[in-house]
Amino acid sequence: MRSEIIKFRLAKGSEKIKIAWVIVKRASRYSYEEPFWQFLKRKFNVRDMEIKEIMRFLEEKGELEILRSRDGKHLYVSTLKKISRNPVTLDKWLNR
């Protein structure tokens, strides 16, 4: 996953979006591990801020909607759990 993050930082345009989705989908596979952020750090040497940055990038591009709590805080792990349960949303099917 570390090499994919480096590719993400160097990529531009639509290639950057594709790489971001690969990283998010791979991270979502492990979203049920507890504690999640420490697990990613131990196994892949990936910091939480790197995954969060990629998710915010996808949200800015309109590719992903990060869940939010009532007080407006981002729920990154819950969003990853949702992606792992249902990887292709209805909106993406309709856009094809």
Tab-separated table of N, CA and C in Angstrom:
chain	number	residue	atom	x	y	z
A	1	MET	N	0.828	-1.185	0.000
A	1	MET	CA	0.000	0.000	0.000
A	1	MET	C	0.878	1.256	0.000
A	2	ARG	N	2.059	1.158	0.576
A	2	ARG	CA	2.972	2.304	0.620
A	2	ARG	C	3.330	2.761	-0.790
A	3	SER	N	3.625	1.812	-1.694
A	3	SER	CA	3.994	2.175	-3.065
A	3	SER	C	2.816	2.810	-3.803
A	4	GLU	N	1.606	2.372	-3.501
A	4	GLU	CA	0.419	2.965	-4.132
A	4	GLU	C	0.232	4.413	-3.682
A	5	ILE	N	0.537	4.698	-2.433
A	5	ILE	CA	0.415	6.068	-1.931
A	5	ILE	C	1.443	6.974	-2.605
A	6	ILE	N	2.628	6.454	-2.826
A	6	ILE	CA	3.645	7.233	-3.534
A	6	ILE	C	3.200	7.498	-4.971
A	7	LYS	N	2.625	6.485	-5.630
A	7	LYS	CA	2.099	6.671	-6.988
A	7	LYS	C	0.989	7.715	-6.993
A	8	PHE	N	0.135	7.706	-5.959
A	8	PHE	CA	-0.951	8.679	-5.858
A	8	PHE	C	-0.398	10.095	-5.809
A	9	ARG	N	0.628	10.298	-5.023
A	9	ARG	CA	1.202	11.638	-4.884
A	9	ARG	C	1.838	12.126	-6.182
A	10	LEU	N	2.354	11.223	-6.989
A	10	LEU	CA	3.022	11.610	-8.229
A	10	LEU	C	2.082	11.708	-9.426
A	11	ALA	N	0.927	11.051	-9.354
A	11	ALA	CA	-0.003	10.998	-10.486
A	11	ALA	C	-0.773	12.307	-10.650
A	12	LYS	N	-1.353	12.453	-11.844
A	12	LYS	CA	-2.177	13.631	-12.153
A	12	LYS	C	-3.412	13.193	-12.917
A	13	GLY	N	-4.449	14.016	-12.825
A	13	GLY	CA	-5.658	13.794	-13.605
A	13	GLY	C	-6.434	12.557	-13.215
A	14	SER	N	-6.954	11.872	-14.240
A	14	SER	CA	-7.805	10.707	-13.993
A	14	SER	C	-7.006	9.536	-13.415
A	15	GLU	N	-5.723	9.483	-13.711
A	15	GLU	CA	-4.875	8.418	-13.146
A	15	GLU	C	-4.807	8.535	-11.625
A	16	LYS	N	-4.792	9.760	-11.118
A	16	LYS	CA	-4.739	9.988	-9.675
A	16	LYS	C	-6.017	9.481	-9.006
A	17	ILE	N	-7.147	9.677	-9.667
A	17	ILE	CA	-8.427	9.204	-9.133
A	17	ILE	C	-8.457	7.676	-9.100
A	18	LYS	N	-7.971	7.038	-10.153
A	18	LYS	CA	-7.950	5.573	-10.202
A	18	LYS	C	-7.084	4.999	-9.075
A	19	ILE	N	-5.919	5.576	-8.891
A	19	ILE	CA	-5.022	5.098	-7.840
A	19	ILE	C	-5.630	5.335	-6.464
A	20	ALA	N	-6.297	6.474	-6.295
A	20	ALA	CA	-6.950	6.767	-5.020
A	20	ALA	C	-8.013	5.720	-4.704
A	21	TRP	N	-8.783	5.319	-5.704
A	21	TRP	CA	-9.805	4.300	-5.475
A	21	TRP	C	-9.183	2.953	-5.114
A	22	VAL	N	-8.067	2.626	-5.729
A	22	VAL	CA	-7.387	1.368	-5.396
A	22	VAL	C	-6.984	1.378	-3.921
A	23	ILE	N	-6.449	2.500	-3.469
A	23	ILE	CA	-6.007	2.613	-2.073
A	23	ILE	C	-7.195	2.534	-1.121
A	24	VAL	N	-8.266	3.254	-1.426
A	24	VAL	CA	-9.443	3.273	-0.552
A	24	VAL	C	-10.081	1.889	-0.480
A	25	LYS	N	-10.205	1.216	-1.609
A	25	LYS	CA	-10.799	-0.120	-1.606
A	25	LYS	C	-9.931	-1.108	-0.829
A	26	ARG	N	-8.623	-0.975	-0.971
A	26	ARG	CA	-7.728	-1.865	-0.227
A	26	ARG	C	-7.811	-1.592	1.271
A	27	ALA	N	-7.877	-0.335	1.654
A	27	ALA	CA	-8.006	0.004	3.073
A	27	ALA	C	-9.348	-0.466	3.623
A	28	SER	N	-10.389	-0.429	2.793
A	28	SER	CA	-11.717	-0.830	3.269
A	28	SER	C	-11.782	-2.324	3.592
A	29	ARG	N	-10.910	-3.120	2.991
A	29	ARG	CA	-10.876	-4.557	3.307
A	29	ARG	C	-10.570	-4.806	4.777
A	30	TYR	N	-9.822	-3.900	5.370
A	30	TYR	CA	-9.381	-4.078	6.754
A	30	TYR	C	-10.158	-3.186	7.730
A	31	SER	N	-11.264	-2.628	7.306
A	31	SER	CA	-11.985	-1.652	8.132
A	31	SER	C	-12.583	-2.257	9.397
A	32	TYR	N	-12.692	-3.570	9.473
A	32	TYR	CA	-13.252	-4.198	10.666
A	32	TYR	C	-12.186	-4.595	11.680
A	33	GLU	N	-10.927	-4.351	11.352
A	33	GLU	CA	-9.843	-4.607	12.299
A	33	GLU	C	-9.857	-3.531	13.374
A	34	GLU	N	-9.643	-3.927	14.601
A	34	GLU	CA	-9.636	-2.967	15.702
A	34	GLU	C	-8.277	-2.933	16.356
A	35	PRO	N	-7.745	-1.834	16.711
A	35	PRO	CA	-8.028	-0.473	16.260
A	35	PRO	C	-7.517	-0.276	14.826
A	36	PHE	N	-8.341	0.281	13.991
A	36	PHE	CA	-8.099	0.334	12.551
A	36	PHE	C	-6.835	1.089	12.170
A	37	TRP	N	-6.680	2.320	12.670
A	37	TRP	CA	-5.540	3.139	12.251
A	37	TRP	C	-4.220	2.537	12.720
A	38	GLN	N	-4.192	1.937	13.908
A	38	GLN	CA	-2.970	1.307	14.382
A	38	GLN	C	-2.652	0.047	13.564
A	39	PHE	N	-3.693	-0.651	13.139
A	39	PHE	CA	-3.508	-1.832	12.301
A	39	PHE	C	-2.838	-1.461	10.977
A	40	LEU	N	-3.327	-0.395	10.333
A	40	LEU	CA	-2.718	0.046	9.071
A	40	LEU	C	-1.272	0.478	9.270
A	41	LYS	N	-0.996	1.124	10.381
A	41	LYS	CA	0.366	1.571	10.668
A	41	LYS	C	1.296	0.370	10.848
A	42	ARG	N	0.846	-0.632	11.583
A	42	ARG	CA	1.670	-1.817	11.825
A	42	ARG	C	1.876	-2.647	10.559
A	43	LYS	N	0.800	-2.929	9.856
A	43	LYS	CA	0.866	-3.857	8.732
A	43	LYS	C	1.438	-3.230	7.458
A	44	PHE	N	1.037	-1.979	7.147
A	44	PHE	CA	1.414	-1.372	5.872
A	44	PHE	C	2.294	-0.134	6.007
A	45	ASN	N	2.572	0.292	7.226
A	45	ASN	CA	3.337	1.518	7.459
A	45	ASN	C	2.659	2.721	6.796
A	46	VAL	N	1.350	2.809	6.986
A	46	VAL	CA	0.543	3.887	6.417
A	46	VAL	C	-0.074	4.665	7.565
A	47	ARG	N	0.111	5.975	7.540
A	47	ARG	CA	-0.458	6.812	8.590
A	47	ARG	C	-1.924	7.128	8.282
A	48	ASP	N	-2.685	7.395	9.328
A	48	ASP	CA	-4.100	7.705	9.164
A	48	ASP	C	-4.318	8.949	8.305
A	49	MET	N	-3.452	9.931	8.428
A	49	MET	CA	-3.619	11.171	7.669
A	49	MET	C	-3.482	10.946	6.166
A	50	GLU	N	-2.705	9.953	5.769
A	50	GLU	CA	-2.552	9.666	4.338
A	50	GLU	C	-3.848	9.129	3.744
A	51	ILE	N	-4.487	8.202	4.437
A	51	ILE	CA	-5.759	7.655	3.961
A	51	ILE	C	-6.836	8.730	3.997
A	52	LYS	N	-6.867	9.516	5.053
A	52	LYS	CA	-7.857	10.587	5.167
A	52	LYS	C	-7.683	11.618	4.054
A	53	GLU	N	-6.434	11.946	3.723
A	53	GLU	CA	-6.147	12.893	2.648
A	53	GLU	C	-6.673	12.367	1.309
A	54	ILE	N	-6.474	11.082	1.060
A	54	ILE	CA	-6.939	10.473	-0.180
A	54	ILE	C	-8.459	10.469	-0.240
A	55	MET	N	-9.091	10.172	0.888
A	55	MET	CA	-10.558	10.179	0.917
A	55	MET	C	-11.107	11.590	0.703
A	56	ARG	N	-10.469	12.598	1.292
A	56	ARG	CA	-10.904	13.981	1.074
A	56	ARG	C	-10.709	14.394	-0.384
A	57	PHE	N	-9.627	13.928	-1.003
A	57	PHE	CA	-9.394	14.196	-2.415
A	57	PHE	C	-10.529	13.637	-3.265
A	58	LEU	N	-10.926	12.387	-2.992
A	58	LEU	CA	-12.030	11.779	-3.744
A	58	LEU	C	-13.340	12.509	-3.498
A	59	GLU	N	-13.521	13.003	-2.283
A	59	GLU	CA	-14.747	13.752	-1.988
A	59	GLU	C	-14.775	15.072	-2.753
A	60	GLU	N	-13.633	15.742	-2.845
A	60	GLU	CA	-13.556	16.997	-3.599
A	60	GLU	C	-13.862	16.781	-5.071
A	61	LYS	N	-13.468	15.633	-5.613
A	61	LYS	CA	-13.696	15.312	-7.020
A	61	LYS	C	-15.103	14.780	-7.264
A	62	GLY	N	-15.897	14.603	-6.202
A	62	GLY	CA	-17.260	14.111	-6.351
A	62	GLY	C	-17.344	12.603	-6.530
A	63	GLU	N	-16.296	11.896	-6.215
A	63	GLU	CA	-16.249	10.445	-6.379
A	63	GLU	C	-16.715	9.695	-5.134
A	64	LEU	N	-16.658	10.331	-3.986
A	64	LEU	CA	-16.918	9.670	-2.714
A	64	LEU	C	-17.614	10.652	-1.786
A	65	GLU	N	-18.498	10.139	-0.969
A	65	GLU	CA	-19.134	10.969	0.047
A	65	GLU	C	-18.758	10.411	1.412
A	66	ILE	N	-18.015	11.192	2.173
A	66	ILE	CA	-17.588	10.771	3.504
A	66	ILE	C	-18.753	10.987	4.467
A	67	LEU	N	-19.070	9.951	5.228
A	67	LEU	CA	-20.156	10.063	6.198
A	67	LEU	C	-19.774	11.068	7.281
A	68	ARG	N	-20.792	11.725	7.846
A	68	ARG	CA	-20.545	12.700	8.890
A	68	ARG	C	-21.465	12.424	10.073
A	69	SER	N	-20.970	12.759	11.265
A	69	SER	CA	-21.790	12.609	12.465
A	69	SER	C	-22.709	13.813	12.587
A	70	ARG	N	-23.546	13.808	13.599
A	70	ARG	CA	-24.480	14.923	13.786
A	70	ARG	C	-23.786	16.249	14.021
A	71	ASP	N	-22.611	16.199	14.661
A	71	ASP	CA	-21.898	17.444	14.923
A	71	ASP	C	-20.979	17.839	13.770
A	72	GLY	N	-21.029	17.114	12.646
A	72	GLY	CA	-20.295	17.487	11.451
A	72	GLY	C	-18.921	16.878	11.295
A	73	LYS	N	-18.508	16.039	12.235
A	73	LYS	CA	-17.187	15.411	12.133
A	73	LYS	C	-17.207	14.322	11.066
A	74	HIS	N	-16.073	14.142	10.405
A	74	HIS	CA	-15.941	13.114	9.377
A	74	HIS	C	-15.852	11.742	10.022
A	75	LEU	N	-16.544	10.769	9.446
A	75	LEU	CA	-16.511	9.388	9.931
A	75	LEU	C	-15.812	8.528	8.883
A	76	TYR	N	-14.490	8.547	8.906
A	76	TYR	CA	-13.708	7.868	7.878
A	76	TYR	C	-13.850	6.357	7.938
A	77	VAL	N	-13.725	5.777	9.120
A	77	VAL	CA	-13.778	4.325	9.246
A	77	VAL	C	-15.170	3.816	8.894
A	78	SER	N	-16.205	4.526	9.298
A	78	SER	CA	-17.570	4.121	8.945
A	78	SER	C	-17.767	4.170	7.435
A	79	THR	N	-17.182	5.145	6.784
A	79	THR	CA	-17.263	5.238	5.326
A	79	THR	C	-16.550	4.054	4.685
A	80	LEU	N	-15.387	3.693	5.213
A	80	LEU	CA	-14.654	2.537	4.680
A	80	LEU	C	-15.431	1.244	4.907
A	81	LYS	N	-16.096	1.115	6.048
A	81	LYS	CA	-16.917	-0.068	6.303
A	81	LYS	C	-18.068	-0.148	5.301
A	82	LYS	N	-18.658	0.995	5.004
A	82	LYS	CA	-19.748	1.045	4.028
A	82	LYS	C	-19.246	0.623	2.650
A	83	ILE	N	-18.056	1.072	2.279
A	83	ILE	CA	-17.475	0.701	0.987
A	83	ILE	C	-17.196	-0.794	0.934
A	84	SER	N	-16.720	-1.374	2.020
A	84	SER	CA	-16.409	-2.808	2.010
A	84	SER	C	-17.671	-3.658	1.937
A	85	ARG	N	-18.755	-3.188	2.523
A	85	ARG	CA	-20.024	-3.919	2.467
A	85	ARG	C	-20.686	-3.786	1.107
A	86	ASN	N	-20.620	-2.598	0.514
A	86	ASN	CA	-21.314	-2.316	-0.739
A	86	ASN	C	-20.365	-1.541	-1.649
A	87	PRO	N	-19.446	-2.216	-2.342
A	87	PRO	CA	-18.406	-1.504	-3.086
A	87	PRO	C	-18.908	-0.676	-4.266
A	88	VAL	N	-20.002	-1.046	-4.892
A	88	VAL	CA	-20.521	-0.285	-6.028
A	88	VAL	C	-21.905	0.229	-5.659
A	89	THR	N	-22.029	1.552	-5.620
A	89	THR	CA	-23.319	2.134	-5.248
A	89	THR	C	-24.238	2.215	-6.462
A	90	LEU	N	-25.500	2.419	-6.216
A	90	LEU	CA	-26.490	2.513	-7.271
A	90	LEU	C	-26.180	3.679	-8.208
A	91	ASP	N	-25.709	4.780	-7.665
A	91	ASP	CA	-25.381	5.947	-8.490
A	91	ASP	C	-24.325	5.610	-9.531
A	92	LYS	N	-23.335	4.823	-9.162
A	92	LYS	CA	-22.285	4.458	-10.119
A	92	LYS	C	-22.841	3.545	-11.210
A	93	TRP	N	-23.782	2.660	-10.870
A	93	TRP	CA	-24.393	1.811	-11.881
A	93	TRP	C	-25.194	2.649	-12.864
A	94	LEU	N	-25.901	3.649	-12.361
A	94	LEU	CA	-26.733	4.474	-13.237
A	94	LEU	C	-25.896	5.371	-14.142
A	95	ASN	N	-24.713	5.764	-13.702
A	95	ASN	CA	-23.857	6.632	-14.493
A	95	ASN	C	-23.176	5.894	-15.645
A	96	ARG	N	-23.140	4.591	-15.615
A	96	ARG	CA	-22.438	3.827	-16.669
A	96	ARG	C	-23.237	3.709	-17.915
